[in-house]
Short mmCIF file of C-alpha atoms in Angstrom, two decimals:
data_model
loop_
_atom_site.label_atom_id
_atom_site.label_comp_id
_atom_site.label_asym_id
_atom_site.label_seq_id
_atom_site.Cartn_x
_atom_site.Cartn_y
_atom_site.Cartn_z
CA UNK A 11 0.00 0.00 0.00
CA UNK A 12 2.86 2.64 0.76
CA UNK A 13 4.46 1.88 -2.68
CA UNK A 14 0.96 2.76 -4.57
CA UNK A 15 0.61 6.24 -2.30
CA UNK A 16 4.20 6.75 -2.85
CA UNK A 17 3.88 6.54 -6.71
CA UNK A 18 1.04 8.88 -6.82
CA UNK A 19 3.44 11.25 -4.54
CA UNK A 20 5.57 11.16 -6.87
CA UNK A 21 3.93 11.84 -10.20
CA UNK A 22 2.45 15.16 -8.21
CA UNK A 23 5.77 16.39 -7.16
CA UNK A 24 7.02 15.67 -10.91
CA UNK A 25 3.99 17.52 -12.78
CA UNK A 26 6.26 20.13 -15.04
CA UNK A 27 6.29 23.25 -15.42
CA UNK A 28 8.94 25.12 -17.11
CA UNK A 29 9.22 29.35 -17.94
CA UNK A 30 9.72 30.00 -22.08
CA UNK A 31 13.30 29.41 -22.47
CA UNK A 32 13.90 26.64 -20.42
CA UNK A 33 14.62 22.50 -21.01
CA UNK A 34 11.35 21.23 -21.40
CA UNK A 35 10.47 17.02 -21.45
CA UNK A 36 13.03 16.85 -19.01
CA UNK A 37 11.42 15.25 -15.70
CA UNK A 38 10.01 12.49 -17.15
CA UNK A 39 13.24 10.96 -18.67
CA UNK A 40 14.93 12.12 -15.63
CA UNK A 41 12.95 10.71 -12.84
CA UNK A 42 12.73 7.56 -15.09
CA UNK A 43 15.92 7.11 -15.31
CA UNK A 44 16.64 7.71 -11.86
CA UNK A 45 14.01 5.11 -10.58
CA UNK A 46 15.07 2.76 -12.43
CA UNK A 47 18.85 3.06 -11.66
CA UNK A 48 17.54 2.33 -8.01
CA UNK A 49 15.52 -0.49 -8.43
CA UNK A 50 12.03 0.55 -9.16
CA UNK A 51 10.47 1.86 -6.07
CA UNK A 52 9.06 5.58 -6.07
CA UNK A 53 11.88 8.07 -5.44
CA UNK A 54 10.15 9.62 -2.49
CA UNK A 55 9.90 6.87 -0.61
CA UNK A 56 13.02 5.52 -0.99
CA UNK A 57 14.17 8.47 0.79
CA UNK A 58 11.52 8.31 3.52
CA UNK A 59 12.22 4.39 4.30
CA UNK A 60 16.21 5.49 4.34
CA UNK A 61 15.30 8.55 7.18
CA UNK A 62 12.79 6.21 8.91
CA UNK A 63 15.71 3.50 8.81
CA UNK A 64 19.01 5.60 10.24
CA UNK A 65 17.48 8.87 12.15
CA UNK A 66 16.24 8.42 15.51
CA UNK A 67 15.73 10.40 18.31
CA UNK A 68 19.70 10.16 19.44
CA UNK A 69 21.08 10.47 15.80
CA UNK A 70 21.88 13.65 13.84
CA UNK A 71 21.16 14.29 10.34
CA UNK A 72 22.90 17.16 8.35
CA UNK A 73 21.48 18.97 5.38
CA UNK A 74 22.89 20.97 3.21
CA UNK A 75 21.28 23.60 0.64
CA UNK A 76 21.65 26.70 -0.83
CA UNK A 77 21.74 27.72 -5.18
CA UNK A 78 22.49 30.73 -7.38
CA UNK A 79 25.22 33.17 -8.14
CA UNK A 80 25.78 36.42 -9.55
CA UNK A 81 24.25 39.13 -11.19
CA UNK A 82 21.16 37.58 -10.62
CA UNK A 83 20.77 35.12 -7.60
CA UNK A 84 23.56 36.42 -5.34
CA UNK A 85 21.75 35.39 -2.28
CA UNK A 86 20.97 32.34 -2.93
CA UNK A 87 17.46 30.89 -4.68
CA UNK A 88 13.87 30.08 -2.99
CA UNK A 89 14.39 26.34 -4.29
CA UNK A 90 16.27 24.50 -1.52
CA UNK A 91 16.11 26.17 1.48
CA UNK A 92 11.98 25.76 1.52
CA UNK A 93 12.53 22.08 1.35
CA UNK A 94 15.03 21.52 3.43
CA UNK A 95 13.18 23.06 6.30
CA UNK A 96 10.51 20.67 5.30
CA UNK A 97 12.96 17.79 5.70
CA UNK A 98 14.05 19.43 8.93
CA UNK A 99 11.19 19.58 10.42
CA UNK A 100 9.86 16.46 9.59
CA UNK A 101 12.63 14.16 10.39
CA UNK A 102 12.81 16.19 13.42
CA UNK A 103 9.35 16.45 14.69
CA UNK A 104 8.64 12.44 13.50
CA UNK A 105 12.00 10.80 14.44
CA UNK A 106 14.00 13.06 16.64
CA UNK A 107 16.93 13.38 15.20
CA UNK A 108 19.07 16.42 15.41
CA UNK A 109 19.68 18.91 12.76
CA UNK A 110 22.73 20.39 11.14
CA UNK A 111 21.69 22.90 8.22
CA UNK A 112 24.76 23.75 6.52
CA UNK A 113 24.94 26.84 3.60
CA UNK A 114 27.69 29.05 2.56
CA UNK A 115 27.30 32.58 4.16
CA UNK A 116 26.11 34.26 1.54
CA UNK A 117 22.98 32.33 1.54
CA UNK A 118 22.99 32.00 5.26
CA UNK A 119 20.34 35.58 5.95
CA UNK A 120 17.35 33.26 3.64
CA UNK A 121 18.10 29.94 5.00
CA UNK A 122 18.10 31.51 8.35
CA UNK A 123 14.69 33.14 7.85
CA UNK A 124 13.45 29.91 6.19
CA UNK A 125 14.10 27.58 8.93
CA UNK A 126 12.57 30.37 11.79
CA UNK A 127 9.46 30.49 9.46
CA UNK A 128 8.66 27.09 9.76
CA UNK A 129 8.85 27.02 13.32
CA UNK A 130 11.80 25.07 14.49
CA UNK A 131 14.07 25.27 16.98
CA UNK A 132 17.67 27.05 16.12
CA UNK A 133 19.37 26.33 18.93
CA UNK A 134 22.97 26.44 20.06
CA UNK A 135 25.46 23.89 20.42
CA UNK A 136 24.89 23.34 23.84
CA UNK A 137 20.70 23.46 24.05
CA UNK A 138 20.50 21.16 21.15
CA UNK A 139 22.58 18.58 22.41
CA UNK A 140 19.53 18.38 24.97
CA UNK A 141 16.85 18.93 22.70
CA UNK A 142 15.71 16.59 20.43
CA UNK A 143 14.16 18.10 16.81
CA UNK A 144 16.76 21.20 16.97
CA UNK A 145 18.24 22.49 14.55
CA UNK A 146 21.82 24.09 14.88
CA UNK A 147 22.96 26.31 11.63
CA UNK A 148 26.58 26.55 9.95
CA UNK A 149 28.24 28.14 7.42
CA UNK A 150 29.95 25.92 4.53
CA UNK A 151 33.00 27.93 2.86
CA UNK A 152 32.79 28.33 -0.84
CA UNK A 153 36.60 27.65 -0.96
CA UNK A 154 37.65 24.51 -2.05
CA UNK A 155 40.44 23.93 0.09
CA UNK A 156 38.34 25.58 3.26
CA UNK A 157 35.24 22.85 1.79
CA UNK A 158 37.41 19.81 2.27
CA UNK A 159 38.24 20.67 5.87
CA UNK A 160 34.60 21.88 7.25
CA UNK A 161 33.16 18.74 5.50
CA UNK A 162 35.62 16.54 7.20
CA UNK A 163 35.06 18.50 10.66
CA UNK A 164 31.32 18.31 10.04
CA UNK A 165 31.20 14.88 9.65
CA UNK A 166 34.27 14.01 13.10
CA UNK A 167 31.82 16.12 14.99
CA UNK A 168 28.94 15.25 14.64
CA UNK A 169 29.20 11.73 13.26
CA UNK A 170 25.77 12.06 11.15
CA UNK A 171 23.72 8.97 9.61
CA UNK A 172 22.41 10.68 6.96
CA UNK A 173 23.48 13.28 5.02
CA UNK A 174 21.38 15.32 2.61
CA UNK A 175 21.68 17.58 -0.26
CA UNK A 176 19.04 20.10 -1.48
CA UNK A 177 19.16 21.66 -4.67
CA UNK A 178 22.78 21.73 -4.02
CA UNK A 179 25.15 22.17 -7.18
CA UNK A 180 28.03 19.04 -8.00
CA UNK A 181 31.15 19.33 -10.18
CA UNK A 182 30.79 17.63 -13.67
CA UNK A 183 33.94 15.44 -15.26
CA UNK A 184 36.37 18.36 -14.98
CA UNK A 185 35.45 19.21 -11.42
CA UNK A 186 33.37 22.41 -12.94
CA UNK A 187 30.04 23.38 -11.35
CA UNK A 188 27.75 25.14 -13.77
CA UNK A 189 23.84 26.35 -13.67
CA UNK A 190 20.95 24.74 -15.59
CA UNK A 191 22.26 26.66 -18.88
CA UNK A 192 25.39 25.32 -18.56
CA UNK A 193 27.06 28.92 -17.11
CA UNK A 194 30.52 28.19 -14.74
CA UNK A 195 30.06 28.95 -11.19
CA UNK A 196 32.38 27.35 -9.15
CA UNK A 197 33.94 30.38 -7.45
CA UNK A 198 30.61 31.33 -5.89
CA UNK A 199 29.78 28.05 -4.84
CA UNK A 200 30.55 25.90 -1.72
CA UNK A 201 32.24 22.30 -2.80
CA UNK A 202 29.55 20.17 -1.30
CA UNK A 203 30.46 17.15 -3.31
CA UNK A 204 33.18 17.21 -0.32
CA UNK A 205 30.47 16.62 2.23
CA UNK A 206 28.97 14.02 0.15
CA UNK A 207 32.24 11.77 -0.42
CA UNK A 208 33.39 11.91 2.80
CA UNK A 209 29.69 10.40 3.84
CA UNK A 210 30.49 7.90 1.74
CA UNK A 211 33.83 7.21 3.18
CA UNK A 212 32.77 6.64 6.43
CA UNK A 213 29.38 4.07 5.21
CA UNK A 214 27.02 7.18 6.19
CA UNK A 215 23.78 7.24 4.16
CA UNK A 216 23.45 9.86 1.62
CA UNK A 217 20.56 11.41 -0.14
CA UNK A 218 20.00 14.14 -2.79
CA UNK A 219 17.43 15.92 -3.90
CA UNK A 220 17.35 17.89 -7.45
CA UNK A 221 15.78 18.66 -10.74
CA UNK A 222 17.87 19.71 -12.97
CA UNK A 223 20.71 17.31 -13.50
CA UNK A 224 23.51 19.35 -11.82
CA UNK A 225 22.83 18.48 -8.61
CA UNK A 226 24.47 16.54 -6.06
CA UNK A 227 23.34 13.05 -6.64
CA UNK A 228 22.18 12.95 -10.44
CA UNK A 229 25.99 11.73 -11.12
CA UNK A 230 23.46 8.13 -10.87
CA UNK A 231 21.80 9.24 -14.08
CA UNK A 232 25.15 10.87 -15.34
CA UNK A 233 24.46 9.61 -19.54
CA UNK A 234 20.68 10.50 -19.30
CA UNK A 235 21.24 13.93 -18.07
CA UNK A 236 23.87 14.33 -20.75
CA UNK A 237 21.36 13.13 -23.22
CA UNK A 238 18.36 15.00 -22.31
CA UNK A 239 19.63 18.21 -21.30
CA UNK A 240 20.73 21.48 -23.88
CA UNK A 241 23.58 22.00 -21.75
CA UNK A 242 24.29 18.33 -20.20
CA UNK A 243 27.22 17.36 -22.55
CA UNK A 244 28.65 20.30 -23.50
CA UNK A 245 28.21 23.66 -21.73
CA UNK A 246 28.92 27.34 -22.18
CA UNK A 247 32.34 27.65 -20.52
CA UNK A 248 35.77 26.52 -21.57
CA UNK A 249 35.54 23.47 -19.69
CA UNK A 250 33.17 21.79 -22.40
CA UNK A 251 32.38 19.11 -20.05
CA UNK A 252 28.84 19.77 -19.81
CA UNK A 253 26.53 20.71 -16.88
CA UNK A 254 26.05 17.31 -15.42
CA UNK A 255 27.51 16.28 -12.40
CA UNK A 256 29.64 12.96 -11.72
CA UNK A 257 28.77 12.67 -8.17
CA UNK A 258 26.56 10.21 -6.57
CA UNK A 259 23.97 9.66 -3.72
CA UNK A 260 22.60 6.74 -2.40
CA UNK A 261 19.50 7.97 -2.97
CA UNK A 262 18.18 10.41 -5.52
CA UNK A 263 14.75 12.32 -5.93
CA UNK A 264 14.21 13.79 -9.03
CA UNK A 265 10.94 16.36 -9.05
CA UNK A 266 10.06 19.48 -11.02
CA UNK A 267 11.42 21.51 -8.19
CA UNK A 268 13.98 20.04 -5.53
CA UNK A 269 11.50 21.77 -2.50
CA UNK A 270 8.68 19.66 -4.13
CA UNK A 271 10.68 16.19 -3.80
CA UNK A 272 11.40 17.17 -0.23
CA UNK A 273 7.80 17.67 0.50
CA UNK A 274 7.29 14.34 -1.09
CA UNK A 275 9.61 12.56 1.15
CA UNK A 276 8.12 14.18 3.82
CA UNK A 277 4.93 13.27 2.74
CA UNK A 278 6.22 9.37 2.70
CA UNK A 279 7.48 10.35 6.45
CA UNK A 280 4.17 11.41 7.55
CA UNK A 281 2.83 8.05 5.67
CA UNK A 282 4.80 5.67 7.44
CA UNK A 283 4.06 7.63 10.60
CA UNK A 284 1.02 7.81 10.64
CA UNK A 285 1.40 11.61 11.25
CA UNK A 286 0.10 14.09 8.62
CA UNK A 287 1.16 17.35 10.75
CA UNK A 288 5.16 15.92 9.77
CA UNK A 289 4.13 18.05 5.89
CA UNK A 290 3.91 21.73 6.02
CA UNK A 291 0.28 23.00 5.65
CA UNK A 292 -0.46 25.79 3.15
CA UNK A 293 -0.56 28.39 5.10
CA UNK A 294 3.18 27.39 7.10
CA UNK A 295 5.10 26.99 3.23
CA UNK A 296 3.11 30.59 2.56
CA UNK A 297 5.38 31.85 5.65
CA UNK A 298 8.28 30.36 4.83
CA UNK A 299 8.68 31.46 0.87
CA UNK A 300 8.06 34.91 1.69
CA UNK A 301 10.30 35.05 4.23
CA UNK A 302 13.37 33.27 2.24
CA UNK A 303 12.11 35.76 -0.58
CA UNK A 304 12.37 38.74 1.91
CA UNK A 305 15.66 38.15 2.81
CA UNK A 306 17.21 37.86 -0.06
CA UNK A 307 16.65 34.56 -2.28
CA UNK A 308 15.17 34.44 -5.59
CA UNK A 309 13.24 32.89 -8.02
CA UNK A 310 15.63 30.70 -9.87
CA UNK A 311 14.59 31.35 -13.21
CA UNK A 312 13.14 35.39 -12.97
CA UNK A 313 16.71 35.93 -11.24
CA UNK A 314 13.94 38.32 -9.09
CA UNK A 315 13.83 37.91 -4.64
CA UNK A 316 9.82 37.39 -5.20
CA UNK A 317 8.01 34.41 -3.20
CA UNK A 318 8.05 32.12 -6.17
CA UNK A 319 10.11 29.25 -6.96
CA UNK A 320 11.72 27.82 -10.26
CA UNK A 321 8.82 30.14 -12.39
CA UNK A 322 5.95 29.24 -10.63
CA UNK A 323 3.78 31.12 -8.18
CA UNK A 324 2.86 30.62 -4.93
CA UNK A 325 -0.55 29.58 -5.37
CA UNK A 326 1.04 26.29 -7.35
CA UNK A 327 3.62 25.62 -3.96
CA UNK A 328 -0.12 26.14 -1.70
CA UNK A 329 -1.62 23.68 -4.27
CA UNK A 330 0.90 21.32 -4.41
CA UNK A 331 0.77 21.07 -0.49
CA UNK A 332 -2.96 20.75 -0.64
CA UNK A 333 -2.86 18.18 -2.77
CA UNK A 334 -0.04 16.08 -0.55
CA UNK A 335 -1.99 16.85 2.52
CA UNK A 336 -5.08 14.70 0.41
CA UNK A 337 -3.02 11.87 -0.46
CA UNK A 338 -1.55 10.89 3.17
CA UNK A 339 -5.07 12.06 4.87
CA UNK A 340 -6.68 9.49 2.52
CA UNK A 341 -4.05 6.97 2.63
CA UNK A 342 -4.15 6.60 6.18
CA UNK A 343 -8.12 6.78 5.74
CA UNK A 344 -8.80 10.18 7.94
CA UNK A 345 -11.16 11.47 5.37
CA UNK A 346 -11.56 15.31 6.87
CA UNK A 347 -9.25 18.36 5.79
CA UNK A 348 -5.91 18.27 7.65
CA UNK A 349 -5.44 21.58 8.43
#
């Protein structure tokens, strides 16, 4: 029964919707080629059974996040932060487990408004250590050099189970990290893929969650995103190595936004838990856009700080969360509106 919910999860979070100028007929092939890479189950799930598995109440999970670069997105983009928040609050909230939000410091004003919108706990060091569902916030260098060492100090400190990347940007063949168009942006962004190795080095459980191909994770679907994508095998800076990234998750969620596959593996949370108040309701994701918007984050594809995400409008985040709230209320058979 969870795999049948799941699946209809995941072909909501995976509806596209893409501005004039922009790959289109790109999720399907994508999130295709991902599930199938991992066996066959729906993406969203995957991720949810993986939290459910290694987070409990006396683990810590760290999350990473945070998109965009000069001229336009200098602070950062309203597509990662948003879900993971959602992540953070539901892995919190329905298993526990302590929070590290990582982002580099340029991004760190949104993500910091983000995570107070939805309500949870940002805590010190200290309190957290007592308080289970907290969430403590650091800054990841941009620096590769600098990346290397916080990832390795992030991981000896706080020996995480899971580690997770949100719309967070990889290196392709050449060690290069471009944007959707296939622009070079390396010196504005933080070297994540560090954070994500080292997991791997030490057996800790990775997830990512993207949508465009260049995220941390897609290096599983590596030929398809080079395939399907304008940019994927050959971009627009000297490198020529294309957009896609090499590196790998353990698991990856491919939706139409990377906020709307974390709300669908919080969804699959709140399924397994029996707990529908684990998803954001309307009204809270209202809160939270605005206030990543207000503080500096755009819309990744306007280049604009308005309270939309990846082109599309607010009412279509509300909508989308209306329509997850249905799914788990009616899977778990509590026919009434869930908030």
């Amino acid at each position: 029964m969870p795999e049948i919910i799941a699946d209809s999860i995941d072909r909501l979070t995976c509806v596209e919707m893409r501005i004039p100028g922009i790959d289109r007929g790109i999720i399907d092939p994508l999130y295709r080629a991902a599930r199938e890479v991992q066996g066959g189950a729906p993406l969203s799930l995957r991720a949810a059974r993986l939290l459910q598995e290694r987070a409990g109440a006396k683990e810590t999970v760290v999350i990473i996040t945070g998109a965009g670069a000069p001229p336009y997105l200098p602070y950062g983009e309203t597509d990662g932060p948003p879900g993971a928040a959602a992540l953070a609050r539901a892995v919190g909230r329905g298993l526990g487990a302590r929070i590290v939000l990582l982002t580099e410091p340029q991004y760190m004003p949104a993500v910091r408004a983000t995570v107070a919108a939805a309500g949870l706990p940002v805590l010190s060091e200290a309190i957290a250590a007592k308080r289970p569902g907290a969430v403590i916030l650091r800054e990841y260098p941009v620096g590769d050099d600098e990346g290397r060492r916080e990832a390795e100090a992030v991981l000896s400190q706080y020996t995480p189970t899971v580690v997770i990347a949100v719309e967070k940007l990889g290196p392709n063949a050449h060690g290069v990290i471009h944007s959707l168009r296939g622009i070079e942006g390396t010196a504005h962004t933080g070297k994540a893929h560090h954070l994500i190795e080292g997991a791997q080095a030490r057996e800790i459980a990775t997830i990512g969650f993207a949508d465009g191909g260049n995220e941390l994770g897609c290096g599983l679907i590596y030929e398809t995103v080079r395939r399907v994508l304008e940019y994927g095998a050959k971009c627009q800076c000297p490198c020529g190595g294309g957009m896609a990234t090499v590196v790998k998750t353990d698991v990856l969620v491919m939706a139409n936004t990377s906020n709307w596959g974390a709300y669908g593996a919080a969804a699959c949370l709140a399924l397994l838990l029996k707990d529908p108040t684990l998803l954001p309701t309307p009204d809270e994701e209202s809160r939270v856009i605005e206030q990543c918007a207000l503080h500096g984050a755009g819309d990744g594809m306007a280049g604009l700080p308005i309270p939309w995400v990846d082109g599309t409008s607010m009412e279509v985040q509300r909508a989308i969360l209306v329509m997850l709230h249905m799914i788990v209320a009616n899977g778990l058979k509590q026919l009434r509106r869930p908030f």
